[in-house]
PDB file of C-alpha atoms and ligand atoms in Angstrom:
ATOM      1  CA  MET E 290      27.921 -81.105  48.431  1.00  0.00           C
ATOM      2  CA  LYS E 291      29.457 -77.804  49.490  1.00  0.00           C
ATOM      3  CA  LYS E 292      29.447 -75.164  46.789  1.00  0.00           C
ATOM      4  CA  GLU E 293      32.837 -73.963  45.678  1.00  0.00           C
ATOM      5  CA  PHE E 294      33.507 -70.283  45.027  1.00  0.00           C
ATOM      6  CA  ALA E 295      36.462 -68.351  43.665  1.00  0.00           C
ATOM      7  CA  VAL E 296      36.902 -64.638  44.332  1.00  0.00           C
ATOM      8  CA  ILE E 297      39.265 -62.790  41.997  1.00  0.00           C
ATOM      9  CA  GLY E 298      40.530 -59.430  43.284  1.00  0.00           C
ATOM     10  CA  LEU E 299      40.843 -58.837  46.997  1.00  0.00           C
ATOM     11  CA  GLY E 300      40.152 -55.090  47.203  1.00  0.00           C
ATOM     12  CA  ARG E 301      37.513 -53.841  49.643  1.00  0.00           C
ATOM     13  CA  PHE E 302      34.632 -55.421  47.749  1.00  0.00           C
ATOM     14  CA  GLY E 303      36.287 -58.761  46.924  1.00  0.00           C
ATOM     15  CA  SER E 304      37.570 -59.069  50.505  1.00  0.00           C
ATOM     16  CA  SER E 305      34.141 -58.483  51.912  1.00  0.00           C
ATOM     17  CA  ILE E 306      32.529 -61.086  49.590  1.00  0.00           C
ATOM     18  CA  CYS E 307      35.273 -63.556  50.432  1.00  0.00           C
ATOM     19  CA  ARG E 308      34.855 -63.126  54.208  1.00  0.00           C
ATOM     20  CA  ALA E 309      31.069 -63.344  53.991  1.00  0.00           C
ATOM     21  CA  LEU E 310      31.224 -66.582  51.963  1.00  0.00           C
ATOM     22  CA  VAL E 311      33.677 -68.119  54.437  1.00  0.00           C
ATOM     23  CA  GLU E 312      31.399 -67.098  57.326  1.00  0.00           C
ATOM     24  CA  LYS E 313      28.579 -68.928  55.563  1.00  0.00           C
ATOM     25  CA  GLY E 314      30.738 -72.064  55.583  1.00  0.00           C
ATOM     26  CA  MET E 315      31.561 -72.083  51.853  1.00  0.00           C
ATOM     27  CA  GLU E 316      34.751 -73.283  50.213  1.00  0.00           C
ATOM     28  CA  VAL E 317      36.461 -70.179  48.833  1.00  0.00           C
ATOM     29  CA  LEU E 318      39.535 -69.809  46.656  1.00  0.00           C
ATOM     30  CA  ALA E 319      40.877 -66.238  46.965  1.00  0.00           C
ATOM     31  CA  ILE E 320      42.961 -64.991  44.032  1.00  0.00           C
ATOM     32  CA  ASP E 321      44.911 -61.780  43.564  1.00  0.00           C
ATOM     33  CA  ILE E 322      47.897 -60.607  41.556  1.00  0.00           C
ATOM     34  CA  ASP E 323      49.243 -58.842  44.652  1.00  0.00           C
ATOM     35  CA  GLU E 324      51.228 -61.018  47.038  1.00  0.00           C
ATOM     36  CA  ASP E 325      50.431 -58.990  50.175  1.00  0.00           C
ATOM     37  CA  ARG E 326      46.697 -59.204  49.543  1.00  0.00           C
ATOM     38  CA  VAL E 327      46.950 -62.956  48.978  1.00  0.00           C
ATOM     39  CA  ASN E 328      48.941 -63.401  52.196  1.00  0.00           C
ATOM     40  CA  ALA E 329      46.321 -61.452  54.113  1.00  0.00           C
ATOM     41  CA  PHE E 330      43.772 -64.097  53.051  1.00  0.00           C
ATOM     42  CA  SER E 331      45.843 -67.229  53.574  1.00  0.00           C
ATOM     43  CA  ASN E 332      44.240 -67.813  56.978  1.00  0.00           C
ATOM     44  CA  ILE E 333      40.764 -66.627  55.992  1.00  0.00           C
ATOM     45  CA  ALA E 334      39.932 -68.323  52.680  1.00  0.00           C
ATOM     46  CA  SER E 335      40.044 -72.087  52.114  1.00  0.00           C
ATOM     47  CA  HIS E 336      42.916 -71.439  49.696  1.00  0.00           C
ATOM     48  CA  ALA E 337      44.622 -68.238  48.591  1.00  0.00           C
ATOM     49  CA  VAL E 338      46.783 -67.998  45.495  1.00  0.00           C
ATOM     50  CA  MET E 339      48.736 -65.308  43.734  1.00  0.00           C
ATOM     51  CA  ALA E 340      47.849 -65.257  40.039  1.00  0.00           C
ATOM     52  CA  ASP E 341      47.281 -62.962  37.093  1.00  0.00           C
ATOM     53  CA  THR E 342      43.817 -64.002  35.958  1.00  0.00           C
ATOM     54  CA  THR E 343      44.222 -62.404  32.537  1.00  0.00           C
ATOM     55  CA  ASP E 344      46.391 -65.415  31.718  1.00  0.00           C
ATOM     56  CA  GLU E 345      44.244 -68.258  30.402  1.00  0.00           C
ATOM     57  CA  LYS E 346      46.846 -70.922  31.163  1.00  0.00           C
ATOM     58  CA  THR E 347      46.958 -69.873  34.827  1.00  0.00           C
ATOM     59  CA  LEU E 348      43.177 -70.047  35.151  1.00  0.00           C
ATOM     60  CA  LYS E 349      43.152 -73.505  33.535  1.00  0.00           C
ATOM     61  CA  GLU E 350      45.847 -74.713  35.929  1.00  0.00           C
ATOM     62  CA  LEU E 351      43.750 -73.509  38.857  1.00  0.00           C
ATOM     63  CA  GLY E 352      40.918 -75.694  37.556  1.00  0.00           C
ATOM     64  CA  ILE E 353      38.685 -72.640  37.531  1.00  0.00           C
ATOM     65  CA  ARG E 354      35.991 -74.271  35.403  1.00  0.00           C
ATOM     66  CA  ASN E 355      35.198 -76.701  38.217  1.00  0.00           C
ATOM     67  CA  PHE E 356      34.083 -73.900  40.540  1.00  0.00           C
ATOM     68  CA  ASP E 357      30.347 -73.371  40.950  1.00  0.00           C
ATOM     69  CA  HIS E 358      30.602 -69.605  41.003  1.00  0.00           C
ATOM     70  CA  VAL E 359      33.407 -67.152  40.251  1.00  0.00           C
ATOM     71  CA  ILE E 360      33.219 -63.545  41.445  1.00  0.00           C
ATOM     72  CA  VAL E 361      35.396 -61.040  39.579  1.00  0.00           C
ATOM     73  CA  ALA E 362      36.076 -58.089  41.869  1.00  0.00           C
ATOM     74  CA  ILE E 363      38.909 -56.449  39.974  1.00  0.00           C
ATOM     75  CA  GLY E 364      38.222 -52.764  40.382  1.00  0.00           C
ATOM     76  CA  ASP E 365      40.254 -50.087  38.641  1.00  0.00           C
ATOM     77  CA  ASN E 366      41.849 -52.256  35.982  1.00  0.00           C
ATOM     78  CA  ILE E 367      38.821 -52.501  33.706  1.00  0.00           C
ATOM     79  CA  GLN E 368      40.824 -54.188  30.961  1.00  0.00           C
ATOM     80  CA  ALA E 369      41.899 -56.975  33.350  1.00  0.00           C
ATOM     81  CA  SER E 370      38.330 -57.358  34.583  1.00  0.00           C
ATOM     82  CA  ILE E 371      36.958 -57.705  31.039  1.00  0.00           C
ATOM     83  CA  LEU E 372      39.677 -60.078  29.876  1.00  0.00           C
ATOM     84  CA  THR E 373      39.335 -62.249  33.000  1.00  0.00           C
ATOM     85  CA  SER E 374      35.547 -62.430  32.563  1.00  0.00           C
ATOM     86  CA  LEU E 375      35.907 -63.318  28.885  1.00  0.00           C
ATOM     87  CA  ILE E 376      38.347 -66.153  29.639  1.00  0.00           C
ATOM     88  CA  LEU E 377      36.117 -67.477  32.448  1.00  0.00           C
ATOM     89  CA  LYS E 378      33.192 -67.501  30.048  1.00  0.00           C
ATOM     90  CA  GLU E 379      35.225 -69.247  27.331  1.00  0.00           C
ATOM     91  CA  LEU E 380      36.428 -71.856  29.816  1.00  0.00           C
ATOM     92  CA  GLY E 381      32.792 -72.630  30.604  1.00  0.00           C
ATOM     93  CA  VAL E 382      32.547 -71.441  34.224  1.00  0.00           C
ATOM     94  CA  LYS E 383      28.965 -72.115  35.331  1.00  0.00           C
ATOM     95  CA  HIS E 384      28.204 -68.831  37.038  1.00  0.00           C
ATOM     96  CA  ILE E 385      30.124 -65.549  36.807  1.00  0.00           C
ATOM     97  CA  THR E 386      29.408 -62.412  38.841  1.00  0.00           C
ATOM     98  CA  VAL E 387      31.427 -59.313  37.992  1.00  0.00           C
ATOM     99  CA  LYS E 388      31.751 -55.945  39.672  1.00  0.00           C
ATOM    100  CA  ALA E 389      31.434 -53.109  37.152  1.00  0.00           C
ATOM    101  CA  GLN E 390      33.257 -49.842  37.603  1.00  0.00           C
ATOM    102  CA  ASN E 391      31.010 -47.737  35.342  1.00  0.00           C
ATOM    103  CA  ASP E 392      28.148 -48.020  32.847  1.00  0.00           C
ATOM    104  CA  TYR E 393      30.395 -48.800  29.830  1.00  0.00           C
ATOM    105  CA  HIS E 394      32.136 -51.525  31.775  1.00  0.00           C
ATOM    106  CA  GLU E 395      28.744 -52.932  32.754  1.00  0.00           C
ATOM    107  CA  LYS E 396      27.597 -52.965  29.115  1.00  0.00           C
ATOM    108  CA  VAL E 397      30.674 -54.849  27.929  1.00  0.00           C
ATOM    109  CA  LEU E 398      30.395 -57.387  30.754  1.00  0.00           C
ATOM    110  CA  SER E 399      26.767 -58.069  29.890  1.00  0.00           C
ATOM    111  CA  LYS E 400      27.687 -58.555  26.215  1.00  0.00           C
ATOM    112  CA  ILE E 401      30.426 -60.998  27.173  1.00  0.00           C
ATOM    113  CA  GLY E 402      27.765 -63.027  28.978  1.00  0.00           C
ATOM    114  CA  ALA E 403      28.528 -62.401  32.652  1.00  0.00           C
ATOM    115  CA  ASP E 404      25.583 -63.930  34.539  1.00  0.00           C
ATOM    116  CA  ARG E 405      25.371 -61.051  36.959  1.00  0.00           C
ATOM    117  CA  VAL E 406      26.913 -57.593  36.788  1.00  0.00           C
ATOM    118  CA  ILE E 407      26.908 -55.598  39.985  1.00  0.00           C
ATOM    119  CA  HIS E 408      27.590 -51.950  40.550  1.00  0.00           C
ATOM    120  CA  PRO E 409      27.793 -51.653  44.341  1.00  0.00           C
ATOM    121  CA  GLU E 410      28.597 -47.951  44.615  1.00  0.00           C
ATOM    122  CA  ARG E 411      25.808 -46.914  42.242  1.00  0.00           C
ATOM    123  CA  ASP E 412      23.237 -49.277  43.744  1.00  0.00           C
ATOM    124  CA  MET E 413      24.054 -48.328  47.322  1.00  0.00           C
ATOM    125  CA  GLY E 414      23.933 -44.650  46.326  1.00  0.00           C
ATOM    126  CA  LYS E 415      20.408 -45.161  44.947  1.00  0.00           C
ATOM    127  CA  ARG E 416      19.261 -46.973  48.088  1.00  0.00           C
ATOM    128  CA  ILE E 417      20.646 -44.308  50.402  1.00  0.00           C
ATOM    129  CA  ALA E 418      19.120 -41.515  48.280  1.00  0.00           C
ATOM    130  CA  HIS E 419      15.743 -43.273  48.481  1.00  0.00           C
ATOM    131  CA  GLN E 420      16.013 -43.432  52.270  1.00  0.00           C
ATOM    132  CA  ILE E 421      17.026 -39.781  52.486  1.00  0.00           C
ATOM    133  CA  VAL E 422      14.203 -38.380  50.374  1.00  0.00           C
ATOM    134  CA  SER E 423      11.390 -40.646  51.565  1.00  0.00           C
ATOM    135  CA  ASN E 424       9.924 -40.277  55.016  1.00  0.00           C
ATOM    136  CA  ASN E 425       9.926 -43.449  57.079  1.00  0.00           C
ATOM    137  CA  VAL E 426      11.573 -45.577  54.352  1.00  0.00           C
ATOM    138  CA  LEU E 427      14.260 -47.724  55.963  1.00  0.00           C
ATOM    139  CA  ASP E 428      15.465 -49.555  52.908  1.00  0.00           C
ATOM    140  CA  ALA E 429      14.630 -50.130  49.267  1.00  0.00           C
ATOM    141  CA  LEU E 430      15.656 -53.005  47.069  1.00  0.00           C
ATOM    142  CA  GLU E 431      15.247 -52.794  43.295  1.00  0.00           C
ATOM    143  CA  LEU E 432      13.973 -56.093  41.898  1.00  0.00           C
ATOM    144  CA  SER E 433      14.163 -54.781  38.336  1.00  0.00           C
ATOM    145  CA  ASP E 434      13.970 -51.401  36.562  1.00  0.00           C
ATOM    146  CA  LYS E 435      10.267 -51.374  37.293  1.00  0.00           C
ATOM    147  CA  HIS E 436       9.716 -53.168  40.604  1.00  0.00           C
ATOM    148  CA  SER E 437      11.003 -52.781  44.150  1.00  0.00           C
ATOM    149  CA  VAL E 438      10.600 -53.966  47.696  1.00  0.00           C
ATOM    150  CA  ILE E 439      10.689 -51.294  50.407  1.00  0.00           C
ATOM    151  CA  GLU E 440      10.777 -51.369  54.184  1.00  0.00           C
ATOM    152  CA  VAL E 441       8.748 -48.610  55.792  1.00  0.00           C
ATOM    153  CA  ILE E 442       7.856 -47.688  59.334  1.00  0.00           C
ATOM    154  CA  ALA E 443       4.093 -47.352  59.899  1.00  0.00           C
ATOM    155  CA  ASN E 444       3.216 -43.780  60.857  1.00  0.00           C
ATOM    156  CA  LYS E 445       0.445 -42.226  62.979  1.00  0.00           C
ATOM    157  CA  ARG E 446      -1.921 -42.138  60.038  1.00  0.00           C
ATOM    158  CA  MET E 447      -1.743 -45.934  59.644  1.00  0.00           C
ATOM    159  CA  ASP E 448      -2.017 -46.629  63.383  1.00  0.00           C
ATOM    160  CA  GLY E 449      -5.087 -48.726  64.264  1.00  0.00           C
ATOM    161  CA  ASN E 450      -6.006 -49.489  60.649  1.00  0.00           C
ATOM    162  CA  THR E 451      -6.341 -53.060  59.432  1.00  0.00           C
ATOM    163  CA  LEU E 452      -4.826 -54.008  56.093  1.00  0.00           C
ATOM    164  CA  VAL E 453      -8.356 -54.061  54.627  1.00  0.00           C
ATOM    165  CA  GLU E 454      -8.980 -50.529  55.832  1.00  0.00           C
ATOM    166  CA  LEU E 455      -5.712 -49.284  54.390  1.00  0.00           C
ATOM    167  CA  ASP E 456      -6.459 -51.226  51.202  1.00  0.00           C
ATOM    168  CA  VAL E 457      -3.037 -50.567  49.727  1.00  0.00           C
ATOM    169  CA  ARG E 458      -3.588 -53.178  47.025  1.00  0.00           C
ATOM    170  CA  ALA E 459      -6.634 -51.477  45.527  1.00  0.00           C
ATOM    171  CA  LYS E 460      -5.553 -47.906  46.242  1.00  0.00           C
ATOM    172  CA  TYR E 461      -1.878 -48.094  45.339  1.00  0.00           C
ATOM    173  CA  GLY E 462      -1.375 -51.446  43.582  1.00  0.00           C
ATOM    174  CA  CYS E 463       1.176 -52.526  46.238  1.00  0.00           C
ATOM    175  CA  ASN E 464       1.205 -55.534  48.547  1.00  0.00           C
ATOM    176  CA  ILE E 465       2.294 -55.696  52.186  1.00  0.00           C
ATOM    177  CA  ILE E 466       4.073 -59.050  52.195  1.00  0.00           C
ATOM    178  CA  GLY E 467       5.518 -59.032  55.685  1.00  0.00           C
ATOM    179  CA  MET E 468       5.736 -57.092  58.927  1.00  0.00           C
ATOM    180  CA  LYS E 469       7.975 -56.811  61.928  1.00  0.00           C
ATOM    181  CA  ARG E 470       6.726 -55.720  65.335  1.00  0.00           C
ATOM    182  CA  GLY E 471       9.502 -55.744  67.905  1.00  0.00           C
ATOM    183  CA  GLU E 472      11.050 -59.178  67.563  1.00  0.00           C
ATOM    184  CA  GLU E 473       7.926 -60.702  66.020  1.00  0.00           C
ATOM    185  CA  ILE E 474       7.919 -61.355  62.258  1.00  0.00           C
ATOM    186  CA  ILE E 475       4.625 -61.838  60.455  1.00  0.00           C
ATOM    187  CA  VAL E 476       4.842 -63.362  56.983  1.00  0.00           C
ATOM    188  CA  SER E 477       1.903 -62.529  54.673  1.00  0.00           C
ATOM    189  CA  PRO E 478      -0.200 -60.725  57.309  1.00  0.00           C
ATOM    190  CA  LYS E 479      -3.948 -61.382  57.088  1.00  0.00           C
ATOM    191  CA  ALA E 480      -6.445 -58.775  55.912  1.00  0.00           C
ATOM    192  CA  ASP E 481      -7.739 -58.131  59.454  1.00  0.00           C
ATOM    193  CA  PHE E 482      -4.252 -57.506  60.845  1.00  0.00           C
ATOM    194  CA  GLN E 483      -4.227 -54.210  62.704  1.00  0.00           C
ATOM    195  CA  ILE E 484      -1.220 -51.998  62.092  1.00  0.00           C
ATOM    196  CA  ARG E 485       0.393 -50.047  64.905  1.00  0.00           C
ATOM    197  CA  GLU E 486       2.567 -46.986  64.608  1.00  0.00           C
ATOM    198  CA  GLY E 487       6.199 -48.139  64.537  1.00  0.00           C
ATOM    199  CA  ASP E 488       5.513 -51.492  62.835  1.00  0.00           C
ATOM    200  CA  LEU E 489       7.927 -52.255  60.037  1.00  0.00           C
ATOM    201  CA  LEU E 490       6.074 -53.018  56.803  1.00  0.00           C
ATOM    202  CA  ILE E 491       7.622 -54.803  53.821  1.00  0.00           C
ATOM    203  CA  VAL E 492       5.943 -53.604  50.669  1.00  0.00           C
ATOM    204  CA  ILE E 493       6.325 -54.912  47.114  1.00  0.00           C
ATOM    205  CA  GLY E 494       5.098 -53.225  43.964  1.00  0.00           C
ATOM    206  CA  ALA E 495       5.812 -51.387  40.738  1.00  0.00           C
ATOM    207  CA  ASN E 496       8.046 -48.360  41.346  1.00  0.00           C
ATOM    208  CA  ASN E 497       5.399 -45.806  40.344  1.00  0.00           C
ATOM    209  CA  ASP E 498       2.826 -47.485  42.626  1.00  0.00           C
ATOM    210  CA  ILE E 499       5.294 -47.521  45.497  1.00  0.00           C
ATOM    211  CA  GLU E 500       5.981 -43.828  44.896  1.00  0.00           C
ATOM    212  CA  ARG E 501       2.248 -43.102  45.166  1.00  0.00           C
ATOM    213  CA  PHE E 502       2.054 -45.188  48.335  1.00  0.00           C
ATOM    214  CA  GLU E 503       4.979 -43.267  49.835  1.00  0.00           C
ATOM    215  CA  ARG E 504       3.615 -39.872  48.758  1.00  0.00           C
ATOM    216  CA  GLN E 505       0.095 -40.397  49.988  1.00  0.00           C
ATOM    217  CA  LEU E 506       0.511 -42.555  53.052  1.00  0.00           C
ATOM    218  CA  LEU E 507       3.920 -41.656  54.376  1.00  0.00           C
ATOM    219  CA  ASP E 508       4.371 -37.955  53.570  1.00  0.00           C
ATOM    220  CA  ASP E 509       2.598 -34.863  54.859  1.00  0.00           C
ATOM    221  CA  GLU E 510       1.962 -36.160  58.333  1.00  0.00           C
TER     222      GLU E 510
HETATM  223  P1  LIG B  19      37.201 -51.795  45.903  1.00  0.00           P
HETATM  224  O1  LIG B  19      36.272 -50.691  45.487  1.00  0.00           O
HETATM  225  O2  LIG B  19      36.573 -53.126  45.999  1.00  0.00           O
HETATM  226  O3  LIG B  19      38.070 -51.449  47.067  1.00  0.00           O
HETATM  227  P2  LIG B  19      39.586 -51.614  44.695  1.00  0.00           P
HETATM  228  O4  LIG B  19      39.761 -50.215  44.226  1.00  0.00           O
HETATM  229  O5  LIG B  19      40.290 -52.061  45.895  1.00  0.00           O
HETATM  230  O6  LIG B  19      38.112 -51.960  44.722  1.00  0.00           O
HETATM  231  P3  LIG B  19      41.299 -52.634  42.922  1.00  0.00           P
HETATM  232  O7  LIG B  19      42.357 -52.434  43.934  1.00  0.00           O
HETATM  233  O8  LIG B  19      41.353 -51.821  41.683  1.00  0.00           O
HETATM  234  O9  LIG B  19      39.919 -52.551  43.539  1.00  0.00           O
HETATM  235  O10 LIG B  19      41.272 -54.166  42.438  1.00  0.00           O
HETATM  236  C1  LIG B  19      40.910 -55.168  43.278  1.00  0.00           C
HETATM  237  C2  LIG B  19      41.988 -56.201  43.346  1.00  0.00           C
HETATM  238  O11 LIG B  19      42.137 -56.814  42.072  1.00  0.00           O
HETATM  239  C3  LIG B  19      43.376 -55.664  43.746  1.00  0.00           C
HETATM  240  O12 LIG B  19      43.771 -56.304  44.934  1.00  0.00           O
HETATM  241  C4  LIG B  19      44.248 -56.044  42.574  1.00  0.00           C
HETATM  242  O13 LIG B  19      45.539 -56.462  42.990  1.00  0.00           O
HETATM  243  C5  LIG B  19      43.489 -57.191  41.939  1.00  0.00           C
HETATM  244  N1  LIG B  19      43.822 -57.380  40.539  1.00  0.00           N
HETATM  245  C6  LIG B  19      43.967 -56.423  39.594  1.00  0.00           C
HETATM  246  N2  LIG B  19      44.306 -56.978  38.415  1.00  0.00           N
HETATM  247  C7  LIG B  19      44.354 -58.321  38.615  1.00  0.00           C
HETATM  248  C8  LIG B  19      44.649 -59.446  37.784  1.00  0.00           C
HETATM  249  N3  LIG B  19      44.968 -59.288  36.500  1.00  0.00           N
HETATM  250  N4  LIG B  19      44.603 -60.691  38.322  1.00  0.00           N
HETATM  251  C9  LIG B  19      44.299 -60.850  39.619  1.00  0.00           C
HETATM  252  N5  LIG B  19      44.009 -59.840  40.456  1.00  0.00           N
HETATM  253  C10 LIG B  19      44.046 -58.589  39.968  1.00  0.00           C
END
């Protein structure tokens, strides 16, 4: 059965989530207190309704507890975001994802029991900063406070080395879990795989190990 989603708040972030879910073929109910924003989604989402989600009765009438996943993307109005999340939780919505505006907001949402709290501006800022300061790092994804996955471009120093010769697992405690060469994707490359300059390497590890890997293998060319 198709999963059913509801997106509350159709600002830039909520709109983007809503469009992406529709593109993936999901059923999406788009909700906003602002009539113009709702109208803009009437032809995009499966359904679009104007509602104030801080009103419990309204949420009940929308049958919100039957949705598989509700995304709360109310931005500036932190009070409305918290109250909406609290009501969703009390109504027994299975999965709630909420966009936090700042660290205090995030803390309250976690206490309320939101299943996932996201902080897109902060997280994207961290990723971009990582790319800016680290040579050859294309992207970095934090798995937790302590672990990440990074995408790096193999440099001259790595060129011609096999994975055994580089020995990143023993030397840096990281694992190369995938590679991309041109259009070719290699999942779990074998130990005798020979790296070429320009290959894209996907590396997983503890953050301090990844930092060592970046410092010693990617810097000071
Ligand atoms: P973004 O960074 O995603 O652009 P934004 O600044 O656009 O965020 P806001 O405009 O603050 O975010 O809020 C997102 C949407 O949430 C707005 O369209 C707003 O009308 C809607 N919204 C605010 N309060 C409520 C509410 N109580 N019920 C339903 N929708 C609400």
